[in-house]
XYZ file of C-alpha atoms in Angstrom:
396
model
C 111.501 -163.738 216.107
C 109.286 -161.599 213.881
C 107.024 -162.955 211.161
C 109.252 -161.333 208.555
C 112.307 -163.143 209.867
C 110.495 -166.464 209.884
C 109.264 -166.006 206.317
C 112.639 -165.071 204.926
C 114.561 -167.750 206.748
C 112.494 -170.387 205.038
C 113.261 -169.136 201.543
C 116.723 -169.506 200.040
C 117.261 -168.259 196.473
C 115.783 -170.917 194.205
C 117.948 -172.831 191.760
C 114.995 -173.141 189.375
C 112.065 -170.846 188.749
C 109.586 -170.887 191.688
C 106.329 -170.854 189.746
C 103.802 -170.150 192.515
C 105.291 -166.837 193.714
C 106.164 -165.805 190.153
C 102.536 -166.379 189.120
C 101.555 -163.971 191.893
C 103.917 -161.315 190.538
C 102.820 -161.983 186.938
C 99.178 -161.504 187.925
C 99.989 -158.317 189.828
C 101.518 -156.875 186.657
C 98.543 -158.049 184.613
C 96.038 -156.397 186.970
C 98.085 -153.192 186.965
C 98.073 -152.895 183.174
C 94.494 -154.110 182.811
C 93.256 -151.527 185.316
C 95.140 -148.793 183.469
C 93.919 -149.631 179.974
C 90.421 -151.035 180.604
C 88.572 -147.705 180.147
C 89.781 -147.631 176.531
C 87.766 -150.786 175.830
C 84.546 -149.621 177.518
C 84.767 -145.876 176.912
C 81.359 -145.386 175.203
C 79.528 -147.194 178.024
C 81.445 -145.298 180.731
C 80.797 -141.997 178.973
C 77.038 -142.583 178.858
C 76.793 -143.799 182.454
C 78.897 -140.965 183.889
C 77.120 -138.320 181.800
C 80.258 -136.885 180.192
C 81.595 -136.824 176.605
C 83.942 -139.615 175.561
C 86.823 -137.142 175.395
C 86.249 -136.345 179.073
C 85.703 -139.978 180.070
C 89.049 -140.751 178.435
C 90.725 -138.674 181.139
C 90.198 -141.638 183.476
C 93.289 -143.046 181.744
C 95.162 -139.754 182.059
C 94.493 -139.396 185.795
C 95.737 -142.959 186.329
C 99.068 -142.048 184.711
C 99.225 -138.836 186.769
C 98.653 -140.850 189.945
C 101.562 -143.110 189.057
C 103.806 -140.235 188.006
C 103.246 -138.126 191.123
C 103.399 -140.840 193.753
C 105.921 -143.470 192.594
C 109.071 -141.816 193.974
C 107.702 -140.280 197.221
C 105.765 -143.432 198.159
C 108.784 -145.620 197.399
C 110.996 -143.447 199.622
C 108.432 -143.335 202.412
C 107.933 -147.109 202.419
C 111.527 -148.236 201.772
C 111.720 -149.831 205.231
C 108.435 -151.735 204.912
C 108.565 -155.514 204.441
C 108.120 -156.090 200.732
C 105.107 -158.395 200.862
C 103.268 -156.033 203.194
C 103.823 -153.200 200.729
C 102.676 -155.295 197.751
C 99.535 -156.397 199.623
C 98.751 -152.751 200.430
C 99.050 -151.833 196.747
C 96.798 -154.723 195.735
C 94.241 -153.597 198.308
C 94.365 -150.199 196.582
C 93.376 -151.906 193.311
C 90.503 -153.731 195.040
C 89.132 -150.469 196.438
C 89.753 -148.356 193.322
C 88.184 -150.813 190.877
C 85.244 -151.476 193.207
C 84.538 -147.756 193.559
C 84.836 -147.356 189.779
C 82.361 -150.218 189.340
C 79.660 -148.707 191.589
C 80.206 -144.967 191.080
C 78.128 -142.960 188.649
C 79.782 -139.704 189.705
C 82.649 -138.588 187.477
C 84.577 -136.857 190.284
C 84.435 -139.924 192.536
C 85.533 -142.098 189.620
C 88.521 -139.822 188.945
C 89.594 -140.016 192.600
C 89.376 -143.809 192.429
C 91.447 -143.857 189.253
C 94.112 -141.661 190.888
C 94.295 -144.187 193.750
C 94.666 -146.987 191.194
C 97.527 -145.082 189.546
C 99.269 -144.641 192.899
C 98.921 -148.381 193.543
C 100.384 -149.030 190.106
C 103.527 -147.084 190.952
C 104.095 -149.240 194.029
C 103.592 -152.513 192.143
C 105.950 -151.549 189.306
C 108.595 -150.445 191.794
C 108.459 -153.887 193.408
C 108.032 -156.436 190.607
C 111.536 -156.649 189.155
C 113.393 -156.580 192.459
C 111.006 -159.058 194.090
C 111.405 -161.556 191.264
C 115.196 -161.208 191.322
C 115.361 -161.876 195.077
C 113.446 -165.132 194.705
C 116.123 -166.908 192.649
C 119.842 -167.578 192.377
C 121.920 -165.076 190.344
C 121.884 -167.135 187.133
C 118.072 -167.046 187.008
C 117.367 -163.414 187.840
C 116.671 -162.383 184.256
C 114.279 -165.263 183.604
C 112.436 -164.614 186.863
C 112.016 -160.941 185.973
C 110.816 -161.845 182.481
C 108.178 -164.175 183.932
C 107.009 -161.635 186.513
C 106.735 -158.793 184.011
C 105.076 -160.753 181.216
C 101.713 -159.720 182.650
C 101.937 -156.383 180.827
C 102.058 -157.609 177.197
C 99.532 -160.320 178.025
C 97.145 -157.711 179.444
C 97.609 -155.430 176.440
C 97.334 -158.227 173.874
C 94.580 -160.337 175.452
C 93.267 -158.759 178.650
C 92.059 -155.460 177.213
C 90.219 -157.035 174.225
C 88.602 -159.542 176.613
C 87.661 -156.650 178.909
C 86.088 -154.805 175.985
C 84.086 -157.925 175.103
C 82.926 -158.356 178.699
C 81.961 -154.687 178.774
C 79.556 -155.302 175.920
C 78.208 -158.592 177.322
C 77.888 -157.911 181.068
C 78.398 -154.138 181.266
C 81.389 -151.962 182.064
C 80.616 -151.755 185.799
C 80.585 -155.505 186.313
C 83.796 -155.727 184.280
C 85.555 -153.404 186.742
C 83.987 -155.409 189.551
C 85.506 -158.602 188.156
C 88.951 -156.976 188.061
C 88.451 -155.920 191.685
C 87.520 -159.495 192.609
C 90.604 -160.803 190.797
C 92.766 -158.401 192.823
C 91.104 -159.688 196.014
C 91.912 -163.288 195.098
C 95.475 -162.245 194.295
C 95.859 -160.801 197.799
C 95.203 -164.259 199.249
C 97.529 -165.932 196.716
C 100.292 -163.397 197.400
C 100.020 -163.776 201.168
C 100.313 -167.555 200.759
C 103.122 -167.834 198.206
C 105.459 -164.827 198.511
C 108.153 -164.566 201.203
C 108.089 -161.320 203.144
C 111.506 -159.941 202.266
C 112.571 -157.082 204.550
C 112.884 -153.516 203.376
C 115.937 -151.401 204.038
C 116.489 -150.250 207.648
C 115.674 -146.564 208.032
C 119.268 -145.746 208.968
C 120.597 -147.329 205.754
C 118.561 -145.220 203.365
C 120.247 -142.529 201.281
C 118.581 -139.652 199.419
C 117.351 -140.368 195.908
C 119.587 -137.633 194.494
C 122.614 -139.612 195.704
C 121.226 -142.848 194.262
C 120.792 -141.130 190.902
C 124.499 -140.241 190.914
C 125.502 -143.918 190.907
C 127.513 -144.861 187.829
C 125.306 -145.784 184.901
C 121.953 -145.022 186.521
C 121.167 -141.781 184.691
C 122.327 -143.326 181.429
C 119.827 -146.164 181.790
C 117.057 -143.683 182.616
C 117.932 -141.525 179.588
C 117.780 -144.511 177.236
C 114.495 -145.580 178.849
C 112.964 -142.139 178.381
C 113.940 -141.955 174.698
C 112.744 -145.515 174.025
C 109.344 -145.079 175.704
C 108.776 -141.644 174.199
C 109.463 -142.978 170.687
C 107.227 -146.011 171.282
C 104.327 -143.932 172.607
C 104.496 -141.411 169.768
C 104.127 -144.248 167.253
C 101.783 -146.589 169.119
C 99.293 -143.925 170.210
C 98.879 -142.616 166.672
C 99.357 -145.775 164.625
C 95.712 -145.566 163.444
C 96.075 -142.191 161.681
C 99.474 -143.265 160.342
C 97.889 -146.269 158.627
C 94.804 -144.321 157.577
C 96.981 -141.746 155.823
C 98.168 -144.425 153.395
C 94.846 -146.250 153.044
C 95.638 -149.160 155.383
C 93.092 -148.383 158.104
C 91.383 -151.750 157.556
C 94.616 -153.488 158.543
C 94.800 -151.814 161.972
C 93.542 -154.681 164.137
C 95.718 -157.228 162.351
C 98.828 -155.077 162.526
C 98.250 -154.517 166.256
C 97.728 -158.265 166.679
C 101.086 -158.870 164.989
C 102.649 -156.365 167.374
C 101.100 -158.098 170.398
C 102.168 -161.595 169.350
C 105.706 -160.380 168.627
C 105.816 -158.664 172.038
C 104.887 -161.873 173.850
C 107.491 -163.786 171.822
C 110.030 -161.114 172.770
C 109.267 -161.605 176.472
C 109.958 -165.331 176.113
C 113.175 -164.820 174.151
C 114.362 -162.239 176.649
C 113.734 -164.614 179.530
C 115.739 -167.363 177.836
C 118.715 -165.196 176.836
C 118.938 -162.304 179.294
C 121.152 -163.930 181.922
C 123.872 -164.667 179.342
C 123.416 -161.955 176.712
C 121.959 -158.914 178.451
C 124.069 -156.272 176.702
C 123.577 -157.804 173.253
C 119.825 -157.876 173.791
C 119.722 -154.197 174.780
C 121.717 -153.230 171.685
C 119.513 -155.431 169.484
C 116.293 -154.061 171.001
C 117.123 -150.378 170.526
C 118.663 -150.902 167.074
C 115.742 -153.035 165.849
C 113.253 -150.419 166.995
C 115.207 -147.679 165.200
C 115.268 -149.716 161.972
C 111.534 -150.450 162.292
C 110.710 -146.753 162.679
C 112.888 -145.928 159.659
C 111.126 -148.561 157.530
C 107.722 -147.183 158.554
C 108.919 -143.708 157.593
C 109.844 -144.688 154.025
C 107.499 -147.588 153.229
C 104.145 -146.943 154.911
C 102.184 -147.586 151.698
C 103.342 -151.209 151.527
C 101.252 -153.592 153.668
C 104.037 -156.191 153.716
C 106.617 -153.624 154.850
C 104.233 -152.362 157.540
C 103.561 -155.838 158.893
C 107.262 -156.700 158.963
C 108.238 -153.378 160.544
C 105.555 -153.522 163.226
C 106.395 -157.154 164.012
C 110.066 -156.188 164.404
C 108.958 -153.276 166.573
C 107.022 -155.692 168.789
C 110.109 -157.911 169.097
C 112.129 -154.849 170.116
C 109.561 -153.575 172.607
C 108.305 -156.709 174.363
C 111.411 -157.414 176.421
C 112.580 -153.795 176.704
C 111.117 -153.162 180.159
C 112.865 -156.240 181.551
C 116.186 -155.372 179.921
C 116.144 -151.769 181.088
C 114.920 -152.553 184.595
C 117.562 -155.220 185.066
C 120.222 -152.744 183.879
C 118.922 -150.198 186.399
C 118.929 -152.772 189.197
C 122.502 -153.750 188.413
C 123.615 -150.113 188.463
C 121.668 -149.353 191.662
C 122.863 -152.422 193.553
C 121.410 -152.551 197.082
C 119.304 -149.449 196.384
C 117.381 -151.134 193.555
C 113.890 -150.863 195.064
C 114.083 -147.077 195.435
C 115.810 -146.694 192.071
C 112.984 -148.641 190.431
C 110.598 -145.837 191.367
C 112.639 -143.484 189.178
C 112.233 -145.989 186.326
C 108.449 -146.025 186.874
C 108.394 -142.223 186.823
C 110.554 -142.040 183.683
C 108.413 -144.644 181.923
C 105.140 -142.865 182.699
C 106.620 -139.484 181.836
C 107.570 -140.922 178.442
C 104.007 -142.154 177.970
C 102.505 -138.804 178.945
C 104.868 -136.781 176.763
C 104.476 -139.238 173.902
C 100.760 -138.602 173.649
C 101.292 -134.843 173.848
C 104.262 -134.588 171.455
C 102.703 -137.033 168.995
C 99.480 -135.033 168.923
C 101.332 -131.778 168.249
C 103.412 -133.363 165.472
C 100.400 -135.022 163.861
C 98.387 -131.786 163.862
C 101.240 -129.591 162.711
C 103.315 -131.718 160.343
C 101.292 -134.821 159.446
C 101.717 -138.516 160.181
C 105.127 -138.804 158.508
C 106.661 -136.625 161.213
C 105.852 -139.248 163.856
C 108.218 -141.846 162.396
C 110.905 -139.223 161.827
C 110.624 -138.140 165.480
C 110.962 -141.753 166.602
C 114.107 -142.238 164.525
C 115.596 -138.983 165.863
C 115.000 -140.193 169.430
C 116.234 -143.743 168.872
C 119.492 -143.179 166.985
C 121.172 -141.396 169.935
C 119.784 -144.075 172.262
C 121.438 -146.788 170.149
C 124.733 -144.892 170.232
C 124.549 -144.469 174.020
C 123.827 -148.171 174.570
C 126.755 -149.182 172.361
C 129.161 -146.787 174.094
C 127.977 -147.320 177.696
C 129.704 -150.668 178.094
C 131.347 -149.992 181.460
C 128.525 -149.141 183.902
C 125.061 -148.828 182.360
C 125.180 -151.765 179.944
C 128.369 -153.658 180.823
C 129.721 -156.473 178.710
C 129.407 -158.805 181.676
């Protein structure tokens, strides 16, 4: 009997949340997001050390997203038959190497190669997290398990990146990346100890991605995801100039804090309610985001309106990834792991286009056009979610 068979035979779906393996998945998501966003917190120090302008050093974030975008689908297809824990451990090893190279390199080209590797590792982790968490538990707990596993992202954005920025000032940006690399190394040991090694799909059972994408509801979920992420990125990336245009630039850190706290609360609420009210939560999330963008469009000069709108936006956004991924998994059925790679690609494409489209709108039409664009994207998404009650977002 193989090691994989032994591991899996010992693990039946849990009837309550298995905390130790879920902590491993949570931390994997946290490291993924922290690695992606950390340069933003230490950009001046990185720029000086690498001998490039800050605008060029900022491309270490761009190349990470490109690495994820270009590799998520082909790597997922190529490794579909791998045992799941083996694949996750390989991705975590990629983070160890990439962050360690980033920590010791003073050559910009070498750093960019390391960041591309980190982005490729990110695509693998995000393709695995939701499905892995769902396989650990009984059907009635799948949503809560996914919420727990994926909570690492808002935690990293709300707490991890500010802490990383602080460490960058205290101990230096290189040691900060080294600490993230060490954390990934510790996580490898934790993952190997706590996670069962679920099998991948036998090579003969795999079907082309183009056939998977034809499954009922799948493309609808991806379309809603793309619109949602694009609208979010357009607003979030340029929230500083939006607030500055109405004299609220001094409120930026507090408004972003409100967004972060609301996002974490949303993750918790989603975990509690998703298994019984999935469709209602998707409708509420997209509709609440649309209303928030509309309020920002007409009431940006009111601090109270801004705080309330951004808090509502955080509530809409925090659990969105879990809701949309679980909808995709339900539509994909046994092909969920490969289908998740298309979600990762769609999500990162929305992020990349959001920065580009938002920049063009801001330069050409001013900050007010950003909120209008978000509303234009979100209203059709709300309509699609409401109407797609049979396959993409079924009532039950």
